[in-house]
Amino acid sequence: MVWLQLLLSGVLGRVLPSPQSDVVRPIIVASKPFGESYLLAEIFAQLLEARGFRVQRRPGLGATEIAFQALRTNQIDVYPEYTGTGLLAILGERPSEDPGQVYRQVSREFRERYGVRWLPPLGFQNTYAIAVRQETAARLHLTTLSDLARVSRSLRAGLTPDFIGRADGLPGLERAYGISFGQVRALLPAVKYQALSAGGVDVIDGYSTDGFIERYNLVVLKDDRRFFPPYEAAALTGAALSRDAPSAIAALSELSGLLSESDMRRLNRRIEVDGVPVPRVAGAALLALGLSKPSGKASSPNKGADSGVMTYLWAERRTILSLTLRHLLLVGVSLTAAIAVSLPLGLALERSRKAAEPVIRGVGLLQTLPSIALLAFMIPLLGIGVVPALVALFLYSLYPILRNTYTGVRDAAPGAVGAAWALGMTPRQILRQVRLPLAAPVIMAGVRTAAVINVGTATLAAFIGAGGLGDLISAGLALSDTRMILAGALPAAVLALLVDGMLGWCERLVTPLS
Amino acid sequence: MTSSGADTVVLRAERVTKRFGTTTALNGVSVVVQRGTCLALIGESGSGKTTLLRCFNRLIDPDDGQIVIDGSPVNRLDPIALRRRIGYVPQDGGLLPHWTVQRNVELVPRLREVANARELATHALELVGLEPSAFASRRPSQLSGGQRQRVAVARALAARPDLVLLDEPFGALDAITRAELQTSFAGIRRELGVTAVLVTHDLREALLLADQIVVMRRGKVEQTANPEELRNTPASPYVRELLSRSQLSVP
């Protein structure tokens, strides 16, 4: 599947001839982790390639904060964004009803504050859509959000965490309509439609261009008080691109006003519901818009969406293998660094026990930081890609190794240690010949814990463009493609077992008791 | 205490005091150990007997008073070097569980960097009645409790120390094994002529093994006497009580 190779090439870079481009460096195109964002980014990428630019893809880079941070710091050059999001989530300004005014406001503010450009809107709006099942709408006579407010106490809402927190999401909705749901659950985009359709919740937030709204036969309630601000889609470009490749900006501007809301719903449906690979849908869209010519490059045969998981895994084995290797690299490097730091630190703390608990607890606090938050904090410091991912994984691996080294060495056979001391061994001899060998199983248990956690956490590295099996999981989640999710999750599980088994073998090597 | 023949005194403790926080563990304790004899420190838990023993090889340094071994005040000696000169048998044996019996017994000779550590260890095992060919390559976990304590004794004696300290060495064993080890230890000590300080809460053990008995109570010496004297003329109601509790005849 070309899409997977593209995901990978986003990491490795892709070299194409660039006859018309005025830069040698590739243009880095990113997206947020949901279907429409993937599609728009791929359309940008293919259009740029058709105009002779080299392109590097960072699909599903991260949610608004991460993607925008990356753009602002010129880690990426362009990603699709929505004017309403820019106004509310990034600028923190009050919403306005007029799309033109919103666009003018974000254009001006972003240029002045960040040197970032909004290209002219693509032509459609993708605003929030509050949706219910047809049966619910009929039974409770719901057509508008004002109707919803009447009965909201008796309903269970499943909302994306994003929506629950944003001023233009649930809090604003509660104020504008007096809506107060009986129960609010945070649900990820990938599961909320299924949850609604299966009756797990009664109301969800969707996007007005989602293909799923049609597929699940949902009713979108009318925003009769015009609460949701306009969310016009547009390409957001970084300062470095304006400087290095103004002609790329011209090329991207060719898309302005060409995509209607019904176009988008149709394209999204092809990806989300029909399971057509994103590059194919993007290619066809550009062709239909007259922005590219049919090329000799045959797209890969569409593997039927109903083919089995094993068949799929086999077909994608090369991609899976290279993503697994990258995953292993992330885990191996970060774990080795964590061992190199926590082992001596644990031993040092054992000698100054007063400092031990505060230090170990401090390191333990790192463990409580949500991984996504930690990754987001790193972008301004370390940018995106492999380095911040390694640092985050390193930080997460410290605690189990540190705690077990300290406890293991402290509690190792106190009777034997006491006797060794009484018979004239030096503290150094006791550490090397008695405590470390006897603590080895406990220390190794810490290393194994860290390794297994690390393999799991490394799947999140995909959100900041570090690659690994998380690429498949996040893309699969965004595109509701179960096989793609499994293609990332199954090898990750196998990898966790293998790493644990291998360390178990190492443990037997260093364990002194047979 | 006689001062005649200073070289016949291996260990002398003078008015040793040790406090842990507000608790006084040792309160001006004095004892003398003659060369080739066995001194027993006997008392209940908290009497200070183990604290005193641990002062002898500087596992604990007293707050006050002085300890002299072979004519040298121990606080002027390097504690590591001192410990390598003195044998030590803890109650639980304290064998290093990841080492073989042979390696355990070789510990002190190796720390002292003597050339014939191997022979010394083999000889020590024979001395405590463990056939080297059968036991040398075993791990402590493959031994019975009594065998482990024998190895601990062998380890304490392997480097041929002048003085050996034993902290309730047979306390955790069953009665029969304990009796065997006590007899065996008495024989070894006579054979080697090694000076020993034995901490015990078992008066029968003290009477059986020691030449001199120091009864301790609440950090002080209650009575110092040889077994015969102690039995016949207990110096206080406490010692009398101790004797009667051990079901030993009181005159």
Coordinates of N, CA, C and O in Angstrom, one line a residue, chain A residues 164-256:
Chain A
I164 N -13.9 19.0 24.9 CA -14.3 19.2 26.3 C -13.5 20.4 26.9 O -14.1 21.1 27.7
G165 N -12.3 20.5 26.4 CA -11.4 21.6 27.1 C -11.5 22.9 26.4 O -11.2 24.0 27.0
R166 N -11.8 23.0 25.1 CA -11.7 24.2 24.4 C -12.8 25.2 24.6 O -14.0 24.8 24.8
A167 N -12.5 26.5 24.6 CA -13.5 27.5 24.9 C -14.6 27.5 23.8 O -15.8 27.7 24.1
D168 N -14.2 27.1 22.6 CA -15.3 27.0 21.5 C -15.9 25.6 21.5 O -16.6 25.2 20.6
G169 N -15.6 24.8 22.5 CA -16.2 23.5 22.6 C -17.3 23.4 23.7 O -18.1 24.3 23.8
L170 N -17.2 22.4 24.6 CA -18.2 22.2 25.5 C -18.5 23.4 26.5 O -19.7 23.8 26.7
P171 N -17.4 24.0 27.1 CA -17.7 25.1 28.0 C -18.6 26.2 27.3 O -19.5 26.7 27.9
G172 N -18.2 26.6 26.1 CA -18.9 27.6 25.4 C -20.3 27.2 25.0 O -21.3 28.0 25.1
L173 N -20.4 25.9 24.7 CA -21.7 25.4 24.3 C -22.7 25.4 25.5 O -23.9 25.7 25.4
E174 N -22.1 25.1 26.7 CA -23.0 25.1 27.9 C -23.5 26.5 28.2 O -24.6 26.7 28.5
R175 N -22.6 27.5 27.9 CA -23.0 28.9 28.2 C -24.0 29.4 27.2 O -25.0 29.9 27.5
A176 N -23.7 29.1 25.9 CA -24.5 29.6 24.8 C -25.9 29.0 24.8 O -26.9 29.7 24.5
Y177 N -26.1 27.7 25.1 CA -27.4 27.1 25.0 C -27.9 26.6 26.3 O -29.1 26.1 26.4
G178 N -27.1 26.8 27.4 CA -27.6 26.2 28.6 C -27.6 24.7 28.6 O -28.4 24.1 29.3
I179 N -26.8 24.1 27.8 CA -26.7 22.7 27.7 C -25.9 22.1 28.9 O -24.9 22.7 29.3
S180 N -26.5 21.0 29.5 CA -25.8 20.4 30.6 C -26.0 18.9 30.5 O -27.1 18.5 30.8
F181 N -25.1 18.2 30.0 CA -25.3 16.7 29.8 C -25.3 16.0 31.1 O -24.6 16.3 32.1
G182 N -26.2 14.9 31.1 CA -26.2 14.1 32.3 C -24.9 13.4 32.6 O -24.5 13.3 33.7
Q183 N -24.1 13.1 31.5 CA -22.9 12.5 31.7 C -22.0 12.9 30.5 O -22.5 12.9 29.4
V184 N -20.7 13.2 30.8 CA -19.8 13.5 29.7 C -18.6 12.5 29.8 O -18.0 12.4 30.8
R185 N -18.4 11.9 28.7 CA -17.2 11.0 28.6 C -16.2 11.5 27.6 O -16.7 11.9 26.5
A186 N -15.0 11.4 27.8 CA -14.0 11.7 26.8 C -13.8 10.5 25.9 O -13.5 9.4 26.4
L187 N -13.9 10.7 24.6 CA -13.7 9.6 23.7 C -12.8 10.1 22.6 O -12.9 11.2 22.1
L188 N -12.0 9.2 22.1 CA -11.1 9.6 21.0 C -11.9 9.5 19.7 O -12.8 8.8 19.5
P189 N -11.4 10.4 18.7 CA -12.2 10.5 17.5 C -12.4 9.1 16.8 O -13.4 8.8 16.3
A190 N -11.4 8.2 17.0 CA -11.4 6.9 16.3 C -12.6 6.1 16.8 O -13.1 5.2 16.1
V191 N -13.0 6.3 18.0 CA -14.1 5.4 18.5 C -15.4 6.0 18.8 O -16.4 5.3 19.0
K192 N -15.5 7.4 18.6 CA -16.7 8.0 19.1 C -17.9 7.6 18.2 O -19.1 7.5 18.7
Y193 N -17.7 7.5 16.9 CA -18.8 7.1 16.0 C -19.4 5.7 16.3 O -20.6 5.5 16.4
Q194 N -18.4 4.8 16.5 CA -18.9 3.4 16.9 C -19.6 3.5 18.2 O -20.6 2.8 18.4
A195 N -19.1 4.3 19.2 CA -19.7 4.4 20.5 C -21.2 4.9 20.4 O -22.1 4.4 21.0
L196 N -21.3 5.9 19.5 CA -22.7 6.5 19.3 C -23.6 5.5 18.6 O -24.7 5.2 19.1
S197 N -23.1 4.9 17.6 CA -23.9 3.9 16.8 C -24.3 2.7 17.7 O -25.4 2.2 17.5
A198 N -23.4 2.3 18.6 CA -23.7 1.1 19.4 C -24.5 1.5 20.6 O -24.8 0.6 21.4
G199 N -24.8 2.8 20.8 CA -25.7 3.2 21.9 C -24.9 3.4 23.2 O -25.5 3.5 24.3
G200 N -23.6 3.4 23.2 CA -22.8 3.6 24.4 C -22.9 5.1 24.9 O -22.8 5.3 26.1
V201 N -23.1 6.0 23.9 CA -23.4 7.4 24.3 C -24.5 7.9 23.4 O -24.9 7.2 22.4
D202 N -25.1 9.0 23.7 CA -26.3 9.5 22.9 C -25.9 10.7 22.0 O -26.6 11.0 21.0
V203 N -24.8 11.4 22.4 CA -24.5 12.6 21.6 C -23.0 12.6 21.4 O -22.2 12.2 22.3
I204 N -22.5 13.0 20.2 CA -21.0 13.2 20.0 C -20.8 14.5 19.3 O -21.7 15.1 18.8
D205 N -19.5 14.9 19.4 CA -19.1 16.0 18.6 C -18.4 15.4 17.4 O -17.6 14.5 17.5
G206 N -18.7 15.9 16.2 CA -18.1 15.4 15.0 C -17.6 16.7 14.2 O -17.7 17.8 14.7
Y207 N -17.1 16.4 13.0 CA -16.8 17.5 12.1 C -17.8 17.5 11.0 O -18.2 16.4 10.5
S208 N -18.2 18.6 10.5 CA -19.3 18.7 9.5 C -18.9 18.0 8.2 O -19.8 17.6 7.5
T209 N -17.6 17.8 8.0 CA -17.3 17.1 6.7 C -17.0 15.7 6.9 O -16.5 15.0 5.9
D210 N -17.2 15.1 8.1 CA -16.9 13.7 8.3 C -17.7 12.8 7.4 O -18.9 13.0 7.2
G211 N -17.0 11.8 6.9 CA -17.7 10.8 6.1 C -18.6 9.9 6.9 O -19.5 9.3 6.4
F212 N -18.3 9.8 8.2 CA -19.0 8.9 9.1 C -20.4 9.3 9.3 O -21.3 8.5 9.7
I213 N -20.7 10.6 9.2 CA -22.0 11.1 9.5 C -23.1 10.4 8.6 O -24.1 10.0 9.1
E214 N -22.7 10.3 7.4 CA -23.6 9.6 6.4 C -23.6 8.1 6.7 O -24.7 7.5 6.7
R215 N -22.4 7.6 6.9 CA -22.3 6.1 7.0 C -23.2 5.6 8.2 O -23.8 4.6 8.1
Y216 N -23.1 6.3 9.3 CA -23.9 5.8 10.4 C -25.3 6.4 10.5 O -26.0 6.3 11.5
N217 N -25.6 7.2 9.4 CA -27.0 7.7 9.3 C -27.3 8.6 10.5 O -28.3 8.4 11.2
L218 N -26.4 9.6 10.8 CA -26.6 10.4 12.0 C -27.3 11.7 11.7 O -27.3 12.1 10.5
V219 N -27.9 12.3 12.7 CA -28.5 13.6 12.5 C -27.6 14.7 13.1 O -27.3 14.6 14.3
V220 N -27.3 15.7 12.3 CA -26.5 16.8 12.8 C -27.4 17.9 13.3 O -28.3 18.3 12.5
L221 N -27.3 18.3 14.5 CA -28.2 19.3 15.0 C -27.8 20.7 14.6 O -26.6 21.0 14.6
K222 N -28.8 21.5 14.2 CA -28.5 22.8 13.7 C -28.0 23.8 14.8 O -28.6 23.9 15.8
D223 N -26.9 24.5 14.5 CA -26.4 25.5 15.4 C -27.2 26.8 15.3 O -26.8 27.8 14.7
D224 N -28.4 26.8 15.8 CA -29.4 27.9 15.6 C -29.0 29.2 16.2 O -29.5 30.2 15.8
R225 N -28.1 29.2 17.2 CA -27.7 30.5 17.7 C -26.3 30.8 17.2 O -25.7 31.8 17.7
R226 N -25.9 30.2 16.2 CA -24.6 30.4 15.5 C -23.5 30.6 16.6 O -22.7 31.5 16.6
F227 N -23.4 29.5 17.4 CA -22.3 29.5 18.4 C -20.9 29.2 17.9 O -20.0 29.8 18.1
F228 N -20.9 28.1 17.0 CA -19.6 27.7 16.5 C -19.0 28.7 15.6 O -19.7 29.1 14.6
P229 N -17.8 29.2 15.8 CA -17.2 30.2 14.9 C -16.9 29.5 13.5 O -16.9 28.3 13.5
P230 N -16.7 30.3 12.5 CA -16.3 29.7 11.2 C -15.0 28.9 11.3 O -14.0 29.5 11.8
Y231 N -15.0 27.7 10.7 CA -13.8 27.0 10.6 C -13.4 26.8 9.2 O -13.7 25.7 8.6
E232 N -12.8 27.8 8.5 CA -12.4 27.7 7.1 C -11.1 27.0 7.1 O -10.1 27.4 7.8
A233 N -11.0 26.0 6.2 CA -9.7 25.3 6.0 C -8.8 26.1 5.2 O -9.2 26.6 4.2
A234 N -7.5 26.1 5.5 CA -6.5 26.8 4.7 C -5.2 26.2 5.0 O -5.0 25.5 6.0
A235 N -4.2 26.4 4.1 CA -2.9 26.0 4.4 C -2.2 27.0 5.2 O -2.3 28.2 5.0
L236 N -1.5 26.6 6.3 CA -0.8 27.4 7.2 C 0.7 27.2 6.9 O 1.2 26.1 6.9
T237 N 1.4 28.3 6.5 CA 2.8 28.1 6.1 C 3.8 28.9 7.0 O 3.5 30.0 7.5
G238 N 4.9 28.3 7.2 CA 5.9 28.8 8.2 C 6.8 29.9 7.6 O 6.8 30.1 6.3
A239 N 7.4 30.7 8.4 CA 8.3 31.8 8.0 C 9.4 31.3 7.1 O 9.7 32.0 6.1
A240 N 10.0 30.2 7.3 CA 11.1 29.7 6.5 C 10.7 29.5 5.1 O 11.5 29.7 4.2
L241 N 9.4 29.0 4.9 CA 9.0 28.7 3.6 C 8.8 30.0 2.7 O 9.2 30.1 1.6
S242 N 8.3 31.0 3.4 CA 8.1 32.3 2.7 C 9.5 32.8 2.2 O 9.6 33.4 1.2
R243 N 10.5 32.6 3.0 CA 11.8 33.1 2.7 C 12.5 32.2 1.7 O 13.0 32.7 0.7
D244 N 12.4 30.9 1.9 CA 13.2 29.9 1.0 C 12.5 29.6 -0.3 O 13.2 29.3 -1.3
A245 N 11.2 29.6 -0.3 CA 10.5 29.1 -1.5 C 9.2 29.8 -1.7 O 8.1 29.2 -1.6
P246 N 9.2 31.1 -2.1 CA 7.9 31.8 -2.3 C 7.1 31.1 -3.4 O 5.9 31.1 -3.4
S247 N 7.8 30.4 -4.4 CA 7.1 29.8 -5.5 C 6.2 28.6 -5.0 O 5.2 28.2 -5.6
A248 N 6.7 28.0 -3.8 CA 5.9 26.9 -3.3 C 4.6 27.5 -2.7 O 3.5 26.8 -2.8
I249 N 4.7 28.7 -2.1 CA 3.4 29.3 -1.6 C 2.5 29.6 -2.8 O 1.3 29.4 -2.7
A250 N 3.0 30.0 -3.9 CA 2.2 30.3 -5.1 C 1.5 29.0 -5.5 O 0.3 29.0 -5.8
A251 N 2.3 27.9 -5.5 CA 1.8 26.6 -5.9 C 0.6 26.2 -5.0 O -0.5 25.8 -5.5
L252 N 0.8 26.3 -3.7 CA -0.2 25.9 -2.8 C -1.5 26.8 -2.9 O -2.6 26.3 -2.7
S253 N -1.3 28.0 -3.3 CA -2.4 29.0 -3.4 C -3.3 28.6 -4.6 O -4.4 29.1 -4.6
E254 N -2.8 27.7 -5.5 CA -3.7 27.3 -6.6 C -4.9 26.6 -6.1 O -5.9 26.5 -6.8
L255 N -4.9 26.0 -4.9 CA -6.0 25.3 -4.3 C -7.1 26.2 -3.8 O -8.2 25.7 -3.5
S256 N -6.8 27.5 -3.6 CA -7.8 28.4 -3.0 C -9.1 28.3 -3.6 O -9.3 28.4 -4.8

